[in-house]
Tab-separated table of C-alpha atoms in Angstrom:
chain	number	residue	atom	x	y	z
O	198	UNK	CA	100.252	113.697	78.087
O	199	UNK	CA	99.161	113.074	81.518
O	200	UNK	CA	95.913	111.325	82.810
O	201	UNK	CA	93.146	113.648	84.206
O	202	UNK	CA	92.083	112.879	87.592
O	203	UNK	CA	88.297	112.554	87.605
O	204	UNK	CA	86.269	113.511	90.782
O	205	UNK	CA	84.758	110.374	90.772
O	206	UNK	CA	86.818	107.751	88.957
O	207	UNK	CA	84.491	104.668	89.114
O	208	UNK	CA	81.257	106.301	88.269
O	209	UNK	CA	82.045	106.863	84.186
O	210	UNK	CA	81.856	102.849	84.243
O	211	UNK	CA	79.499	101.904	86.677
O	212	UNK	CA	76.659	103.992	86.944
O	213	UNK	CA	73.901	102.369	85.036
O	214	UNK	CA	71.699	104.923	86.346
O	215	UNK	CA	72.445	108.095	88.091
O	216	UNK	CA	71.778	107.819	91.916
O	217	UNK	CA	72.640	110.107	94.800
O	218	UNK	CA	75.199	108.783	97.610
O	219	UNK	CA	72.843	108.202	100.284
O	220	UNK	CA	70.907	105.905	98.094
O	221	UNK	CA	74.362	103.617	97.008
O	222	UNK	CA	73.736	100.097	98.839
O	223	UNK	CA	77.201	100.242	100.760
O	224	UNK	CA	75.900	104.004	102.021
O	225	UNK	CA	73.124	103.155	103.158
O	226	UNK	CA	71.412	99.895	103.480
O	227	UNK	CA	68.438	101.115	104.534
O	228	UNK	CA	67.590	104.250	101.465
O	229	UNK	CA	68.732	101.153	99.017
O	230	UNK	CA	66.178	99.051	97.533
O	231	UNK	CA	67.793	96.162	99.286
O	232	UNK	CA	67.819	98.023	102.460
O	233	UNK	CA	63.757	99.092	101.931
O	234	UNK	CA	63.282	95.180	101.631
O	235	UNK	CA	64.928	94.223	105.073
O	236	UNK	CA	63.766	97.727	107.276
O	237	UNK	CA	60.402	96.325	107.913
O	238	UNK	CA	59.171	93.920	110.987
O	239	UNK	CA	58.613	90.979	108.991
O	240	UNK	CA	62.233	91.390	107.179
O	241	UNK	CA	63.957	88.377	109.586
O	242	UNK	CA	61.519	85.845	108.405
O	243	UNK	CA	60.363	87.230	105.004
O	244	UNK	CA	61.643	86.868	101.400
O	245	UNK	CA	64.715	88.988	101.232
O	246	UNK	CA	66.318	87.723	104.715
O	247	UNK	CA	66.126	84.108	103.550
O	248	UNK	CA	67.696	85.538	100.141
O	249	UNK	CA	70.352	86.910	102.687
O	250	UNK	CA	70.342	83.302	104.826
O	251	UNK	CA	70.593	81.611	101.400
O	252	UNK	CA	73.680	83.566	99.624
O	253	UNK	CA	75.718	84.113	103.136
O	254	UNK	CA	75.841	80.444	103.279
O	255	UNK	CA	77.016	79.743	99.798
O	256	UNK	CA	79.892	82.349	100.370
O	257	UNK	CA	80.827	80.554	103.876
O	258	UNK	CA	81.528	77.422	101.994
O	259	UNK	CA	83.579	79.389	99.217
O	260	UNK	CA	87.725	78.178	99.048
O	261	UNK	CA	89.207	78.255	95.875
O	262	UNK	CA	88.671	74.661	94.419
O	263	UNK	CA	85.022	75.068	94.841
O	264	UNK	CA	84.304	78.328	93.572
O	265	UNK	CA	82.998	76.852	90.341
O	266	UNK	CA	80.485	75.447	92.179
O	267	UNK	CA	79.595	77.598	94.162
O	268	UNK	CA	78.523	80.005	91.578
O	269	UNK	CA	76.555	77.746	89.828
O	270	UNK	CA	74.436	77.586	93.134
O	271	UNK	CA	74.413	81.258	93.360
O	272	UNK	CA	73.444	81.434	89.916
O	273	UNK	CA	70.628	79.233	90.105
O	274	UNK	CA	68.933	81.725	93.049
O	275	UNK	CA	65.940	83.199	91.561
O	276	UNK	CA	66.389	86.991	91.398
O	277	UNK	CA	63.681	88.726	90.446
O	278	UNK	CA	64.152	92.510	90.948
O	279	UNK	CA	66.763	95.393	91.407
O	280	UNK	CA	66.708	94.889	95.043
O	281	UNK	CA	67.758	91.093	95.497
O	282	UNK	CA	70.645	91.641	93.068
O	283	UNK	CA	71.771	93.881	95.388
O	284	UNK	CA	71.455	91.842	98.606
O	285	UNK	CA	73.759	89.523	96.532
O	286	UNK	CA	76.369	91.794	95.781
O	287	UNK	CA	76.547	93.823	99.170
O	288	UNK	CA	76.959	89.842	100.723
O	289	UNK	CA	79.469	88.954	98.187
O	290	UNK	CA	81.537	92.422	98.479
O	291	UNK	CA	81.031	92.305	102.323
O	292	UNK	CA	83.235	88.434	102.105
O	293	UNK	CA	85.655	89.846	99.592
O	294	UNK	CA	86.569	93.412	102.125
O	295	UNK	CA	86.766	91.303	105.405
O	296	UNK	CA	88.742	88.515	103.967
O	297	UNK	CA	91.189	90.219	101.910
O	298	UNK	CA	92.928	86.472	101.471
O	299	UNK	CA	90.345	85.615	99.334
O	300	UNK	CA	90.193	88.273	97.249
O	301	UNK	CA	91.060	86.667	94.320
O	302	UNK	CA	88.478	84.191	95.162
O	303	UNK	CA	85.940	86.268	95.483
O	304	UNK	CA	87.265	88.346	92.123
O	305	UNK	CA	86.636	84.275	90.193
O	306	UNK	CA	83.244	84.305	91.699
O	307	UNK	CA	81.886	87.896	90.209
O	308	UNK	CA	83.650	87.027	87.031
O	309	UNK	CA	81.679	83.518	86.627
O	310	UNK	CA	78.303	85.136	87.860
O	311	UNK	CA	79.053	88.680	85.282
O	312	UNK	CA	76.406	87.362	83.122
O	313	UNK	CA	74.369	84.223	84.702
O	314	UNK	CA	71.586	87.220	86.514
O	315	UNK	CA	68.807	89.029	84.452
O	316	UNK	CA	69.295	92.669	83.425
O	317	UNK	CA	66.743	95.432	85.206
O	318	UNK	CA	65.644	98.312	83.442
O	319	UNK	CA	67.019	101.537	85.070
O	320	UNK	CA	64.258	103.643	86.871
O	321	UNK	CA	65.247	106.583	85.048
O	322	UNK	CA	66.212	105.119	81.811
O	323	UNK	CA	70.056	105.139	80.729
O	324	UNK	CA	71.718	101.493	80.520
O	325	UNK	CA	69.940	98.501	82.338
O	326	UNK	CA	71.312	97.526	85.876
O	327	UNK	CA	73.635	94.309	85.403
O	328	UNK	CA	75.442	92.395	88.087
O	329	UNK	CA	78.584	93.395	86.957
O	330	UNK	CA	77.664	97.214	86.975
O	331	UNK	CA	76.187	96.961	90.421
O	332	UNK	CA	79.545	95.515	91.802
O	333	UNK	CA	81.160	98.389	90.295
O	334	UNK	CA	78.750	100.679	92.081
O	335	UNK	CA	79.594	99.205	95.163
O	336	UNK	CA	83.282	99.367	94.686
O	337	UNK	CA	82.773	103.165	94.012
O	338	UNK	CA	80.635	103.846	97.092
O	339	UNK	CA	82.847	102.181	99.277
O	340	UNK	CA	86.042	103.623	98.176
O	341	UNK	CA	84.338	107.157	98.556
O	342	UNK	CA	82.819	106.082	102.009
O	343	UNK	CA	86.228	104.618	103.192
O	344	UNK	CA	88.167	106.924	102.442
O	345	UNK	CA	85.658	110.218	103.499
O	346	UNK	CA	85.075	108.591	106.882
O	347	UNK	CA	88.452	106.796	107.998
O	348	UNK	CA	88.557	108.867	110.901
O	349	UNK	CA	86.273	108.242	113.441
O	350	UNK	CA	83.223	110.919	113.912
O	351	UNK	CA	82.804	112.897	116.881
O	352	UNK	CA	80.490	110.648	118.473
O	353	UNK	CA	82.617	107.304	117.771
O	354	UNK	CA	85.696	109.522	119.116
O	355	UNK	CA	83.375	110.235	122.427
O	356	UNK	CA	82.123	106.514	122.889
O	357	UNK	CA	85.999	104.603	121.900
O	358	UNK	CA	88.789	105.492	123.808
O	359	UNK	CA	92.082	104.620	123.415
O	360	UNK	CA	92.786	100.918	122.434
O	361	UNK	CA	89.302	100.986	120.948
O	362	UNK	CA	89.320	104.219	118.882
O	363	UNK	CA	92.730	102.899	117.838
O	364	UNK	CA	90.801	99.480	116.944
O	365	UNK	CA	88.450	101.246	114.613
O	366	UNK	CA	90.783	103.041	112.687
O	367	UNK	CA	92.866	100.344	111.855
O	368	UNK	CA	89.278	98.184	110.717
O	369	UNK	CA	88.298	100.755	108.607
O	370	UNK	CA	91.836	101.002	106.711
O	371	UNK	CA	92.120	97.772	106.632
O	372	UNK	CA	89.125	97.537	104.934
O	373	UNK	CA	89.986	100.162	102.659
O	374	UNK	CA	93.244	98.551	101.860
O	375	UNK	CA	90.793	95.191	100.690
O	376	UNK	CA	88.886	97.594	98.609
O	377	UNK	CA	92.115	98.884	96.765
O	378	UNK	CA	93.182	94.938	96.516
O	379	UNK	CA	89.499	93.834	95.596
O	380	UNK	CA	89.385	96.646	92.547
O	381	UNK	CA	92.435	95.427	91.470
O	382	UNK	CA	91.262	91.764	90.644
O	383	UNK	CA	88.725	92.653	89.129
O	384	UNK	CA	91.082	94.285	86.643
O	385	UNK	CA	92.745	91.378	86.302
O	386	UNK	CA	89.726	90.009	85.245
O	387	UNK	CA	88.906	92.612	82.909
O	388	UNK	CA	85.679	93.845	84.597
O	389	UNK	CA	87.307	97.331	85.152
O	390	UNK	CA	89.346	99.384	82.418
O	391	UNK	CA	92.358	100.383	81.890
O	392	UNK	CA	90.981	103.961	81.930
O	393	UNK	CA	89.209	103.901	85.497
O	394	UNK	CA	92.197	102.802	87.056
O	395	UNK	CA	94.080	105.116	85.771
O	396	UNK	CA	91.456	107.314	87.225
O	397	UNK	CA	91.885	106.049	90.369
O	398	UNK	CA	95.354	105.924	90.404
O	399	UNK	CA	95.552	109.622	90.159
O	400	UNK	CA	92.971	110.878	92.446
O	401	UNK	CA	94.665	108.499	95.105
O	402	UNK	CA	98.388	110.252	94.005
O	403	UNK	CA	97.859	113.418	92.029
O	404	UNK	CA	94.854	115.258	92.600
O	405	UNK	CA	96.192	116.613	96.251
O	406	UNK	CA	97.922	120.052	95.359
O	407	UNK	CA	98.203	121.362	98.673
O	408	UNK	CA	101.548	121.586	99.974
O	409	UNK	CA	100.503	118.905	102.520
O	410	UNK	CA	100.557	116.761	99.511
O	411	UNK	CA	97.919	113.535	99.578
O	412	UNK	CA	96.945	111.768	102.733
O	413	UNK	CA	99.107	108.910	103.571
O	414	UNK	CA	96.620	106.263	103.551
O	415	UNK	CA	95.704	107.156	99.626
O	416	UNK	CA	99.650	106.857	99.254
O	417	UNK	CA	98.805	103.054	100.830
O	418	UNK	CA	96.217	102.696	98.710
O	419	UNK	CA	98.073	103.686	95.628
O	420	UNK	CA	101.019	100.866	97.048
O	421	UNK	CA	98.332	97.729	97.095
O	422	UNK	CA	96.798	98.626	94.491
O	423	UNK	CA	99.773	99.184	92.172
O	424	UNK	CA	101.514	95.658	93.947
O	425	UNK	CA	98.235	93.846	93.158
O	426	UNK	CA	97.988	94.852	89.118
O	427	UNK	CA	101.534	97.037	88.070
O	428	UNK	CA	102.922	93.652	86.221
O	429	UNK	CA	99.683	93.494	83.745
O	430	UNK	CA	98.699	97.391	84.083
O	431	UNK	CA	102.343	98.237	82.532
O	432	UNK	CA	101.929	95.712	79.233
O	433	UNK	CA	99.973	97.772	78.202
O	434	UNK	CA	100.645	101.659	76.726
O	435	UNK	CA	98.566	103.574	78.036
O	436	UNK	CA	98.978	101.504	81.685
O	437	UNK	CA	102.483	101.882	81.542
O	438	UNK	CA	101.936	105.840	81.231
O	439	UNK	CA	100.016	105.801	84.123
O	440	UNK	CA	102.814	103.669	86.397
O	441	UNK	CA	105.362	105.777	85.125
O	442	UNK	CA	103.524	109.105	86.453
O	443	UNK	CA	102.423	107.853	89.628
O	444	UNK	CA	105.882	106.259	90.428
O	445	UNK	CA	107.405	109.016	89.437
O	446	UNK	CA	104.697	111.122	92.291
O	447	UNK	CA	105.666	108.712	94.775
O	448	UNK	CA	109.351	108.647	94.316
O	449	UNK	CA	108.907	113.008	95.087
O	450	UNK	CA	106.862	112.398	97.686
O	451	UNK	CA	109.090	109.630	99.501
O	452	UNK	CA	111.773	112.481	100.158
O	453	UNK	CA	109.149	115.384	100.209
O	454	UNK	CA	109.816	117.870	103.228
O	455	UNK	CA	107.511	120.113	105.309
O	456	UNK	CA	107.913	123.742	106.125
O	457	UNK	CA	109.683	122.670	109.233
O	458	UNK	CA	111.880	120.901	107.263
O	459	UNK	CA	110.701	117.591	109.029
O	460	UNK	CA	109.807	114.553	106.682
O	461	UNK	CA	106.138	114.927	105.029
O	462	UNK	CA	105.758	111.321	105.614
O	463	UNK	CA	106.485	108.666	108.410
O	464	UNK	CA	109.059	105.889	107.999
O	465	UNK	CA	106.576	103.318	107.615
O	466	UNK	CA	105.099	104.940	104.291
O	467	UNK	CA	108.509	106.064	103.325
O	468	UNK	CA	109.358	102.425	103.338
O	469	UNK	CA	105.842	101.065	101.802
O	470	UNK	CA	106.749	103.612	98.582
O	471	UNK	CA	110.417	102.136	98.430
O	472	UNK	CA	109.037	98.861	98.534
O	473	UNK	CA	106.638	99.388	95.614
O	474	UNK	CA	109.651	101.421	93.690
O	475	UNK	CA	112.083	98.081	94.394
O	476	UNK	CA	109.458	95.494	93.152
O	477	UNK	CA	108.717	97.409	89.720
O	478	UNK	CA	112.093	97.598	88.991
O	479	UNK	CA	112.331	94.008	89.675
O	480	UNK	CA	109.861	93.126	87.228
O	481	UNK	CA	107.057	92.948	89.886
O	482	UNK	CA	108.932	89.738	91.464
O	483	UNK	CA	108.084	90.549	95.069
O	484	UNK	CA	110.504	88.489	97.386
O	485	UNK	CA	108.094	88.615	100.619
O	486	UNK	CA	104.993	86.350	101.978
O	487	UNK	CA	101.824	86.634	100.046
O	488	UNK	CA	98.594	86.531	102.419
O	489	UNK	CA	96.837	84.592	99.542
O	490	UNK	CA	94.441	81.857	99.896
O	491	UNK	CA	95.835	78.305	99.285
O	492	UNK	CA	94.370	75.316	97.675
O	493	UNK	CA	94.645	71.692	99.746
O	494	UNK	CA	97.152	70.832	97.010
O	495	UNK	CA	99.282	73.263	98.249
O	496	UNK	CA	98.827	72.766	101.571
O	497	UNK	CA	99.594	68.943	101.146
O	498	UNK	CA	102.580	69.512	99.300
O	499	UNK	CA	104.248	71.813	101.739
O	500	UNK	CA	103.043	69.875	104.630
O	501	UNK	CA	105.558	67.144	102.236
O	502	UNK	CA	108.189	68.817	101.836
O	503	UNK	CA	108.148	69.903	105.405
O	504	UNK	CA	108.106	66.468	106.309
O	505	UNK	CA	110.812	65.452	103.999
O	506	UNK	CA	113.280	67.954	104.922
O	507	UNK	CA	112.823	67.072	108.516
O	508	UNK	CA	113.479	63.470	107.262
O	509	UNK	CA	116.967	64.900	105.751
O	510	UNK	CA	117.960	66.100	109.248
């Protein structure tokens, strides 16, 4: 039985109350409640910017042996409405997409803070607005976002040229790429279901069926996010049916053709897919450099053994 691609596969999980796009905080800062708070004159010196000032330095301090603490200090800010739950969030998800090392960090921090905030009543009723479903809201509107507006517009086309429009493309995958891996840990850490990655899985893999078959960066997405979670995803039955099906996708569209008989993908991606395909059969043992964030333990005991081997000749 195979796994329905939704149109939206975050928002049957995360959408306390129904909101249009242009209103999501990652959309637009400004129609958000968070973004009403800082459009005005007075925002730089008023409530919500030292809220901002406040948070943004918490998360500068953030490595993974203090992130215990560091949520306890985030959790004792005083949020009072909708809007500063937000500004949180959007700071914390900001961190997590431009420092993809410390994803997993940042995944520990939303899982400690899930339930230290007050719940909000929805403005149109439906469930109350949580901080764990307005993470989930933002991981939805920026996976949307990213991956409606990886090119660059018009405009931006106009304005960068060369090196620079170049530049921008490979910022805005890269930060799509960080979403993929940032969704993932928060699997991992159970804040996301089995069923909405599933979901996600397939509107990355199998919803595209146009001979052109998907776009290639939803075939990278697809890669980190299945390298990131594919071990614990596959424990599982109904995870395993979903690895099996999208493998199974890639693996076709590795060695799918065009009508000119040329390859339908570029080397690169070819390779990516093979990659993925080598590691599950492997067990998920992947046999190349993790960018992962390390602890000073770590660091001090390869800086020893370093030492000791050049000690050994």
């Amino acid at each position: 039985r195979q796994v329905t691609p939704q149109p939206s596969p975050l928002s049957r999980q995360v959408t306390p109350a129904a909101r249009p796009a242009s209103e999501l905080v990652m959309a637009s800062p400004a129609g958000s409640a968070a973004g009403s708070l800082l459009g005005s004159p007075s925002a730089a010196r008023g409530p919500a910017a030292e809220l901002r000032r406040t948070v943004q330095g918490m998360l500068n301090k953030v490595c993974p042996e203090n992130v215990g603490t560091i949520a306890q200090k985030i959790g004792a800010v005083e949020i009072a409405q909708p809007a500063q739950l937000e500004t949180v969030i959007e700071l914390i998800f900001k961190k997590a997409v431009t420092e993809p090392h410390y994803c997993e960090t940042y995944a520990d921090l939303v899982f400690a803070l899930k339930s230290v905030f007050p719940e909000f009543p929805a403005p149109e009723g439906g469930k109350p607005i949580t901080f764990k479903s307005s993470v989930l809201n933002i991981c939805q509107n920026e996976f949307e976002e990213l991956v409606e507006r990886l090119e660059p517009s018009e405009k931006e086309r106009a304005r960068l040229q060369g090196g620079d429009l170049e530049a921008c493309r490979k910022r805005r995958k890269d930060r799509l790429l960080a979403n993929m891996k940032f969704i993932g840990h928060l699997y991992l850490r159970e804040l996301l279901s089995v069923k909405v990655i599933g979901a996600v899985l397939c509107e990355l893999v199998l919803s595209a069926e146009t001979p052109k078959g998907p776009e290639e960066h939803a075939l990278e997405c697809s890669c980190e996010l299945l390298n990131a979670i594919g071990f614990t995803l596959e424990t599982l039955p109904v995870g395993q049916q979903v690895v099996s099906q999208v493998c199974g996708r890639l693996l076709e569209l590795k060695s799918a053709k065009a009508a000119d008989g040329k390859a339908l993908y570029c080397k690169r991606v070819q390779f990516l897919i093979q990659d993925l395909l080598d590691t599950r059969a492997a067990g998920w043992s992947r046999k190349q450099f993790r960018s992962a964030a390390k602890t000073k333990e770590e660091i001090r005991l390869e800086q020893e053994r370093d030492l000791n081997a050049r000690q050994c000749g």
